Amino acid sequence: MDSIKALFVILADIVFPRRFVGCNSERQSVCIKCLSRAPLVSRNGTIDKDIVSMFDYRDPVMRRAIWLLKYNGHRTIAEDLGRMLYEYLLDDLSERQTLSHFTRPILIPIPSAKKRMRSRGFNQALLLARAIKRCDTENALTLVTDAIKKIRHTTPQAKIKNKAARLKNLHNAFAVTKPELIRGRNIILIDDVATTGATISEAKKVLKAAGARKVIGATVAH
């Protein structure tokens, strides 16, 4: 696994040179000032009313940040993006609490298949969820990491462009392992990017079938 991680670091330096495109600073990371300047997704540009996405993935700064998070498990970026997503979520949740009684939500990171976890050594959605929970000083959110799992390895969604094919790729890929934890509860699914929303839609389907009250998704970018 160490050799695979080392390869990712080398590739990151090749694809994303150390001189950062955002502020031209000599660093491998993405500075918080540049992250905060990335364009937000407009409300009418969202995939679904129940998927909250913060940044526009087409922005080069955001694409680099997500790449470093997704393939290098960059902890600093995970913390920065998690904190920003938490703050972004607060406004959305205040509306949902009033309009649909979306209270006492559970945070569930989209799980990775065992094969991908072995190769990468981390789950970027879990890194984000933990960062969000660390911001929750009022303890309004509950982080649950073992209520759902990915039961089969699938082709990376980024390699599939058609939405129907993405949904087919993920069909029956998730299973609820502890329905008692989610029955009757409101749930926020955490992931890094939502392109067509297929991953969140499939996870939402199995959670609802197991008794979840209401399920929304929250991602860094779309």
PDB file of C-alpha atoms in Angstrom:
ATOM      1  CA  MET A   1       0.000   0.000   0.000  1.00  0.00           C
ATOM      2  CA  ASP A   2       2.862   2.397   0.755  1.00  0.00           C
ATOM      3  CA  SER A   3       4.166   2.043  -2.800  1.00  0.00           C
ATOM      4  CA  ILE A   4       0.717   2.880  -4.196  1.00  0.00           C
ATOM      5  CA  LYS A   5       0.473   5.985  -1.987  1.00  0.00           C
ATOM      6  CA  ALA A   6       3.951   7.042  -3.090  1.00  0.00           C
ATOM      7  CA  LEU A   7       2.896   6.668  -6.719  1.00  0.00           C
ATOM      8  CA  PHE A   8      -0.102   8.940  -6.115  1.00  0.00           C
ATOM      9  CA  VAL A   9       2.160  11.602  -4.613  1.00  0.00           C
ATOM     10  CA  ILE A  10       4.491  11.424  -7.623  1.00  0.00           C
ATOM     11  CA  LEU A  11       1.560  11.668 -10.030  1.00  0.00           C
ATOM     12  CA  ALA A  12       0.166  14.627  -8.079  1.00  0.00           C
ATOM     13  CA  ASP A  13       3.441  16.490  -8.538  1.00  0.00           C
ATOM     14  CA  ILE A  14       3.397  15.755 -12.275  1.00  0.00           C
ATOM     15  CA  VAL A  15      -0.256  16.589 -12.935  1.00  0.00           C
ATOM     16  CA  PHE A  16      -0.428  19.440 -10.422  1.00  0.00           C
ATOM     17  CA  PRO A  17       2.993  21.098 -10.151  1.00  0.00           C
ATOM     18  CA  ARG A  18       4.032  22.650  -6.838  1.00  0.00           C
ATOM     19  CA  ARG A  19       3.420  26.185  -8.097  1.00  0.00           C
ATOM     20  CA  PHE A  20      -0.269  26.493  -7.325  1.00  0.00           C
ATOM     21  CA  VAL A  21      -2.601  27.845 -10.005  1.00  0.00           C
ATOM     22  CA  GLY A  22      -4.650  29.833  -7.480  1.00  0.00           C
ATOM     23  CA  CYS A  23      -2.138  32.142  -5.835  1.00  0.00           C
ATOM     24  CA  ASN A  24       1.157  30.983  -7.375  1.00  0.00           C
ATOM     25  CA  SER A  25       2.526  29.956  -3.979  1.00  0.00           C
ATOM     26  CA  GLU A  26       5.187  27.272  -3.728  1.00  0.00           C
ATOM     27  CA  ARG A  27       3.253  24.553  -1.936  1.00  0.00           C
ATOM     28  CA  GLN A  28       1.686  21.180  -2.608  1.00  0.00           C
ATOM     29  CA  SER A  29      -1.467  22.062  -0.745  1.00  0.00           C
ATOM     30  CA  VAL A  30      -4.263  24.431  -1.713  1.00  0.00           C
ATOM     31  CA  CYS A  31      -4.384  27.526   0.468  1.00  0.00           C
ATOM     32  CA  ILE A  32      -7.597  28.368   2.286  1.00  0.00           C
ATOM     33  CA  LYS A  33      -7.754  31.830   0.680  1.00  0.00           C
ATOM     34  CA  CYS A  34      -7.865  30.297  -2.798  1.00  0.00           C
ATOM     35  CA  LEU A  35     -10.441  27.712  -1.714  1.00  0.00           C
ATOM     36  CA  SER A  36     -12.689  30.451  -0.371  1.00  0.00           C
ATOM     37  CA  ARG A  37     -12.475  32.302  -3.694  1.00  0.00           C
ATOM     38  CA  ALA A  38     -13.640  29.285  -5.744  1.00  0.00           C
ATOM     39  CA  PRO A  39     -17.046  29.906  -7.367  1.00  0.00           C
ATOM     40  CA  LEU A  40     -20.098  28.571  -5.555  1.00  0.00           C
ATOM     41  CA  VAL A  41     -22.733  26.490  -7.312  1.00  0.00           C
ATOM     42  CA  SER A  42     -25.832  28.539  -7.997  1.00  0.00           C
ATOM     43  CA  ARG A  43     -29.024  27.241  -6.409  1.00  0.00           C
ATOM     44  CA  ASN A  44     -30.642  26.742  -9.824  1.00  0.00           C
ATOM     45  CA  GLY A  45     -27.566  24.810 -10.947  1.00  0.00           C
ATOM     46  CA  THR A  46     -27.956  22.030  -8.389  1.00  0.00           C
ATOM     47  CA  ILE A  47     -28.755  18.476  -9.475  1.00  0.00           C
ATOM     48  CA  ASP A  48     -31.559  17.874  -7.021  1.00  0.00           C
ATOM     49  CA  LYS A  49     -33.253  19.860  -4.261  1.00  0.00           C
ATOM     50  CA  ASP A  50     -32.076  17.201  -1.806  1.00  0.00           C
ATOM     51  CA  ILE A  51     -28.403  17.370  -2.824  1.00  0.00           C
ATOM     52  CA  VAL A  52     -26.531  20.345  -1.375  1.00  0.00           C
ATOM     53  CA  SER A  53     -23.337  21.119  -3.301  1.00  0.00           C
ATOM     54  CA  MET A  54     -21.068  24.004  -2.421  1.00  0.00           C
ATOM     55  CA  PHE A  55     -18.490  24.695  -5.167  1.00  0.00           C
ATOM     56  CA  ASP A  56     -18.359  24.495  -8.956  1.00  0.00           C
ATOM     57  CA  TYR A  57     -16.147  21.519  -9.837  1.00  0.00           C
ATOM     58  CA  ARG A  58     -15.211  23.077 -13.183  1.00  0.00           C
ATOM     59  CA  ASP A  59     -13.063  25.637 -11.386  1.00  0.00           C
ATOM     60  CA  PRO A  60      -9.360  24.620 -11.629  1.00  0.00           C
ATOM     61  CA  VAL A  61      -8.687  25.463  -7.979  1.00  0.00           C
ATOM     62  CA  MET A  62     -11.507  23.206  -6.825  1.00  0.00           C
ATOM     63  CA  ARG A  63     -10.562  20.418  -9.236  1.00  0.00           C
ATOM     64  CA  ARG A  64      -7.061  20.356  -7.807  1.00  0.00           C
ATOM     65  CA  ALA A  65      -8.303  20.404  -4.222  1.00  0.00           C
ATOM     66  CA  ILE A  66     -10.663  17.499  -4.880  1.00  0.00           C
ATOM     67  CA  TRP A  67      -7.926  15.567  -6.680  1.00  0.00           C
ATOM     68  CA  LEU A  68      -5.563  15.905  -3.729  1.00  0.00           C
ATOM     69  CA  LEU A  69      -8.332  14.918  -1.324  1.00  0.00           C
ATOM     70  CA  LYS A  70      -9.654  11.999  -3.384  1.00  0.00           C
ATOM     71  CA  TYR A  71      -6.383  10.406  -4.471  1.00  0.00           C
ATOM     72  CA  ASN A  72      -3.907  11.565  -1.845  1.00  0.00           C
ATOM     73  CA  GLY A  73      -6.072  11.745   1.273  1.00  0.00           C
ATOM     74  CA  HIS A  74      -4.812  15.261   1.961  1.00  0.00           C
ATOM     75  CA  ARG A  75      -5.798  15.868   5.600  1.00  0.00           C
ATOM     76  CA  THR A  76      -5.419  19.664   5.595  1.00  0.00           C
ATOM     77  CA  ILE A  77      -7.651  20.022   2.561  1.00  0.00           C
ATOM     78  CA  ALA A  78     -10.178  17.648   4.144  1.00  0.00           C
ATOM     79  CA  GLU A  79     -10.261  19.807   7.272  1.00  0.00           C
ATOM     80  CA  ASP A  80     -10.621  23.066   5.316  1.00  0.00           C
ATOM     81  CA  LEU A  81     -13.315  21.735   2.985  1.00  0.00           C
ATOM     82  CA  GLY A  82     -15.142  20.001   5.829  1.00  0.00           C
ATOM     83  CA  ARG A  83     -15.260  23.220   7.841  1.00  0.00           C
ATOM     84  CA  MET A  84     -16.519  25.185   4.840  1.00  0.00           C
ATOM     85  CA  LEU A  85     -19.139  22.548   4.013  1.00  0.00           C
ATOM     86  CA  TYR A  86     -20.319  22.569   7.633  1.00  0.00           C
ATOM     87  CA  GLU A  87     -20.844  26.328   7.535  1.00  0.00           C
ATOM     88  CA  TYR A  88     -22.581  26.077   4.161  1.00  0.00           C
ATOM     89  CA  LEU A  89     -24.872  23.350   5.491  1.00  0.00           C
ATOM     90  CA  LEU A  90     -26.007  25.385   8.487  1.00  0.00           C
ATOM     91  CA  ASP A  91     -28.103  27.767   6.370  1.00  0.00           C
ATOM     92  CA  ASP A  92     -29.647  24.925   4.400  1.00  0.00           C
ATOM     93  CA  LEU A  93     -30.463  22.920   7.526  1.00  0.00           C
ATOM     94  CA  SER A  94     -32.162  25.869   9.213  1.00  0.00           C
ATOM     95  CA  GLU A  95     -34.620  26.015   6.298  1.00  0.00           C
ATOM     96  CA  ARG A  96     -35.186  22.258   6.297  1.00  0.00           C
ATOM     97  CA  GLN A  97     -35.830  22.211  10.032  1.00  0.00           C
ATOM     98  CA  THR A  98     -38.641  24.723   9.566  1.00  0.00           C
ATOM     99  CA  LEU A  99     -40.152  23.382   6.345  1.00  0.00           C
ATOM    100  CA  SER A 100     -39.805  19.599   6.747  1.00  0.00           C
ATOM    101  CA  HIS A 101     -38.860  19.016  10.397  1.00  0.00           C
ATOM    102  CA  PHE A 102     -35.389  17.868   9.356  1.00  0.00           C
ATOM    103  CA  THR A 103     -33.991  17.633  12.899  1.00  0.00           C
ATOM    104  CA  ARG A 104     -31.321  15.606  14.742  1.00  0.00           C
ATOM    105  CA  PRO A 105     -29.649  14.519  11.484  1.00  0.00           C
ATOM    106  CA  ILE A 106     -27.136  11.695  11.167  1.00  0.00           C
ATOM    107  CA  LEU A 107     -23.983  12.195   9.084  1.00  0.00           C
ATOM    108  CA  ILE A 108     -23.164   9.139   6.975  1.00  0.00           C
ATOM    109  CA  PRO A 109     -20.141   9.252   4.641  1.00  0.00           C
ATOM    110  CA  ILE A 110     -20.585   7.407   1.354  1.00  0.00           C
ATOM    111  CA  PRO A 111     -18.663   4.164   1.954  1.00  0.00           C
ATOM    112  CA  SER A 112     -15.875   2.781  -0.220  1.00  0.00           C
ATOM    113  CA  ALA A 113     -15.655  -0.827  -1.338  1.00  0.00           C
ATOM    114  CA  LYS A 114     -13.053  -2.969   0.447  1.00  0.00           C
ATOM    115  CA  LYS A 115     -10.871  -3.173  -2.664  1.00  0.00           C
ATOM    116  CA  ARG A 116     -10.670   0.618  -2.973  1.00  0.00           C
ATOM    117  CA  MET A 117     -10.012   1.042   0.741  1.00  0.00           C
ATOM    118  CA  ARG A 118      -7.117  -1.431   0.508  1.00  0.00           C
ATOM    119  CA  SER A 119      -5.580   0.404  -2.459  1.00  0.00           C
ATOM    120  CA  ARG A 120      -6.017   3.959  -1.162  1.00  0.00           C
ATOM    121  CA  GLY A 121      -5.913   3.402   2.571  1.00  0.00           C
ATOM    122  CA  PHE A 122      -8.594   6.039   3.258  1.00  0.00           C
ATOM    123  CA  ASN A 123     -12.106   7.136   2.341  1.00  0.00           C
ATOM    124  CA  GLN A 124     -12.269  10.814   1.375  1.00  0.00           C
ATOM    125  CA  ALA A 125     -15.967  11.034   2.311  1.00  0.00           C
ATOM    126  CA  LEU A 126     -15.132   9.811   5.815  1.00  0.00           C
ATOM    127  CA  LEU A 127     -12.339  12.407   6.132  1.00  0.00           C
ATOM    128  CA  LEU A 128     -14.856  15.131   5.228  1.00  0.00           C
ATOM    129  CA  ALA A 129     -17.533  13.794   7.582  1.00  0.00           C
ATOM    130  CA  ARG A 130     -15.108  13.691  10.507  1.00  0.00           C
ATOM    131  CA  ALA A 131     -14.011  17.256   9.747  1.00  0.00           C
ATOM    132  CA  ILE A 132     -17.657  18.394   9.683  1.00  0.00           C
ATOM    133  CA  LYS A 133     -18.351  16.666  12.985  1.00  0.00           C
ATOM    134  CA  ARG A 134     -15.348  18.365  14.622  1.00  0.00           C
ATOM    135  CA  CYS A 135     -16.991  21.708  13.793  1.00  0.00           C
ATOM    136  CA  ASP A 136     -20.215  20.636  15.487  1.00  0.00           C
ATOM    137  CA  THR A 137     -19.542  22.131  18.903  1.00  0.00           C
ATOM    138  CA  GLU A 138     -23.256  22.071  19.777  1.00  0.00           C
ATOM    139  CA  ASN A 139     -23.412  18.320  19.103  1.00  0.00           C
ATOM    140  CA  ALA A 140     -26.380  18.726  16.763  1.00  0.00           C
ATOM    141  CA  LEU A 141     -25.058  16.087  14.348  1.00  0.00           C
ATOM    142  CA  THR A 142     -24.380  12.393  14.932  1.00  0.00           C
ATOM    143  CA  LEU A 143     -21.627  10.749  12.900  1.00  0.00           C
ATOM    144  CA  VAL A 144     -22.417   7.131  11.998  1.00  0.00           C
ATOM    145  CA  THR A 145     -19.830   5.217   9.980  1.00  0.00           C
ATOM    146  CA  ASP A 146     -21.083   1.632  10.091  1.00  0.00           C
ATOM    147  CA  ALA A 147     -24.789   1.749   9.190  1.00  0.00           C
ATOM    148  CA  ILE A 148     -24.226   1.268   5.454  1.00  0.00           C
ATOM    149  CA  LYS A 149     -21.506  -0.401   3.417  1.00  0.00           C
ATOM    150  CA  LYS A 150     -20.545  -0.841  -0.209  1.00  0.00           C
ATOM    151  CA  ILE A 151     -20.891  -4.540  -0.933  1.00  0.00           C
ATOM    152  CA  ARG A 152     -19.265  -4.707  -4.338  1.00  0.00           C
ATOM    153  CA  HIS A 153     -16.477  -2.951  -6.207  1.00  0.00           C
ATOM    154  CA  THR A 154     -17.692  -0.753  -9.064  1.00  0.00           C
ATOM    155  CA  THR A 155     -16.119   1.121 -11.956  1.00  0.00           C
ATOM    156  CA  PRO A 156     -15.195   4.660 -10.826  1.00  0.00           C
ATOM    157  CA  GLN A 157     -18.100   6.943 -11.636  1.00  0.00           C
ATOM    158  CA  ALA A 158     -15.740   9.526 -13.170  1.00  0.00           C
ATOM    159  CA  LYS A 159     -15.068   7.056 -15.993  1.00  0.00           C
ATOM    160  CA  ILE A 160     -18.772   6.813 -16.864  1.00  0.00           C
ATOM    161  CA  LYS A 161     -20.369   9.843 -18.519  1.00  0.00           C
ATOM    162  CA  ASN A 162     -23.964   8.699 -19.035  1.00  0.00           C
ATOM    163  CA  LYS A 163     -26.300   9.060 -16.036  1.00  0.00           C
ATOM    164  CA  ALA A 164     -28.249   5.884 -16.813  1.00  0.00           C
ATOM    165  CA  ALA A 165     -24.986   3.941 -17.032  1.00  0.00           C
ATOM    166  CA  ARG A 166     -23.826   5.449 -13.726  1.00  0.00           C
ATOM    167  CA  LEU A 167     -27.023   4.309 -12.027  1.00  0.00           C
ATOM    168  CA  LYS A 168     -26.661   0.824 -13.513  1.00  0.00           C
ATOM    169  CA  ASN A 169     -23.043   0.672 -12.354  1.00  0.00           C
ATOM    170  CA  LEU A 170     -24.139   1.332  -8.750  1.00  0.00           C
ATOM    171  CA  HIS A 171     -27.268  -0.828  -8.755  1.00  0.00           C
ATOM    172  CA  ASN A 172     -27.326  -2.956  -5.581  1.00  0.00           C
ATOM    173  CA  ALA A 173     -23.844  -1.694  -4.646  1.00  0.00           C
ATOM    174  CA  PHE A 174     -24.874  -0.544  -1.139  1.00  0.00           C
ATOM    175  CA  ALA A 175     -26.448  -2.377   1.780  1.00  0.00           C
ATOM    176  CA  VAL A 176     -27.677  -1.231   5.185  1.00  0.00           C
ATOM    177  CA  THR A 177     -25.872  -3.154   7.914  1.00  0.00           C
ATOM    178  CA  LYS A 178     -27.457  -1.598  11.006  1.00  0.00           C
ATOM    179  CA  PRO A 179     -31.027  -0.537  10.254  1.00  0.00           C
ATOM    180  CA  GLU A 180     -31.664   0.159  13.928  1.00  0.00           C
ATOM    181  CA  LEU A 181     -29.291   3.131  13.699  1.00  0.00           C
ATOM    182  CA  ILE A 182     -31.120   4.835  10.856  1.00  0.00           C
ATOM    183  CA  ARG A 183     -34.762   3.827  11.267  1.00  0.00           C
ATOM    184  CA  GLY A 184     -36.933   6.942  11.579  1.00  0.00           C
ATOM    185  CA  ARG A 185     -33.917   9.274  11.420  1.00  0.00           C
ATOM    186  CA  ASN A 186     -33.009  12.154   9.114  1.00  0.00           C
ATOM    187  CA  ILE A 187     -29.756  11.514   7.275  1.00  0.00           C
ATOM    188  CA  ILE A 188     -27.112  13.615   5.513  1.00  0.00           C
ATOM    189  CA  LEU A 189     -24.986  11.605   3.085  1.00  0.00           C
ATOM    190  CA  ILE A 190     -21.492  13.109   2.711  1.00  0.00           C
ATOM    191  CA  ASP A 191     -19.367  12.819  -0.435  1.00  0.00           C
ATOM    192  CA  ASP A 192     -16.720  14.842  -2.234  1.00  0.00           C
ATOM    193  CA  VAL A 193     -18.360  15.409  -5.640  1.00  0.00           C
ATOM    194  CA  ALA A 194     -21.835  14.950  -7.090  1.00  0.00           C
ATOM    195  CA  THR A 195     -21.825  14.900 -10.871  1.00  0.00           C
ATOM    196  CA  THR A 196     -25.122  13.274 -11.809  1.00  0.00           C
ATOM    197  CA  GLY A 197     -26.126  12.432  -8.242  1.00  0.00           C
ATOM    198  CA  ALA A 198     -26.167   8.691  -8.989  1.00  0.00           C
ATOM    199  CA  THR A 199     -24.074   7.648  -5.979  1.00  0.00           C
ATOM    200  CA  ILE A 200     -26.180   9.574  -3.484  1.00  0.00           C
ATOM    201  CA  SER A 201     -29.402   8.428  -5.173  1.00  0.00           C
ATOM    202  CA  GLU A 202     -28.472   4.751  -4.855  1.00  0.00           C
ATOM    203  CA  ALA A 203     -27.369   5.087  -1.220  1.00  0.00           C
ATOM    204  CA  LYS A 204     -30.517   7.081  -0.465  1.00  0.00           C
ATOM    205  CA  LYS A 205     -32.668   4.314  -1.952  1.00  0.00           C
ATOM    206  CA  VAL A 206     -31.351   1.593   0.368  1.00  0.00           C
ATOM    207  CA  LEU A 207     -31.505   3.876   3.423  1.00  0.00           C
ATOM    208  CA  LYS A 208     -35.132   4.793   2.723  1.00  0.00           C
ATOM    209  CA  ALA A 209     -35.997   1.122   2.193  1.00  0.00           C
ATOM    210  CA  ALA A 210     -34.492   0.386   5.627  1.00  0.00           C
ATOM    211  CA  GLY A 211     -36.701   2.972   7.322  1.00  0.00           C
ATOM    212  CA  ALA A 212     -34.837   6.292   7.181  1.00  0.00           C
ATOM    213  CA  ARG A 213     -37.196   9.264   7.474  1.00  0.00           C
ATOM    214  CA  LYS A 214     -35.596  11.729   5.059  1.00  0.00           C
ATOM    215  CA  VAL A 215     -32.241  11.554   3.268  1.00  0.00           C
ATOM    216  CA  ILE A 216     -30.312  14.413   1.674  1.00  0.00           C
ATOM    217  CA  GLY A 217     -26.816  14.601   0.223  1.00  0.00           C
ATOM    218  CA  ALA A 218     -24.074  17.147   0.870  1.00  0.00           C
ATOM    219  CA  THR A 219     -20.982  17.410  -1.319  1.00  0.00           C
ATOM    220  CA  VAL A 220     -18.069  19.783  -1.651  1.00  0.00           C
ATOM    221  CA  ALA A 221     -18.553  20.263  -5.374  1.00  0.00           C
ATOM    222  CA  HIS A 222     -20.814  19.671  -8.341  1.00  0.00           C
TER     223      HIS A 222
END
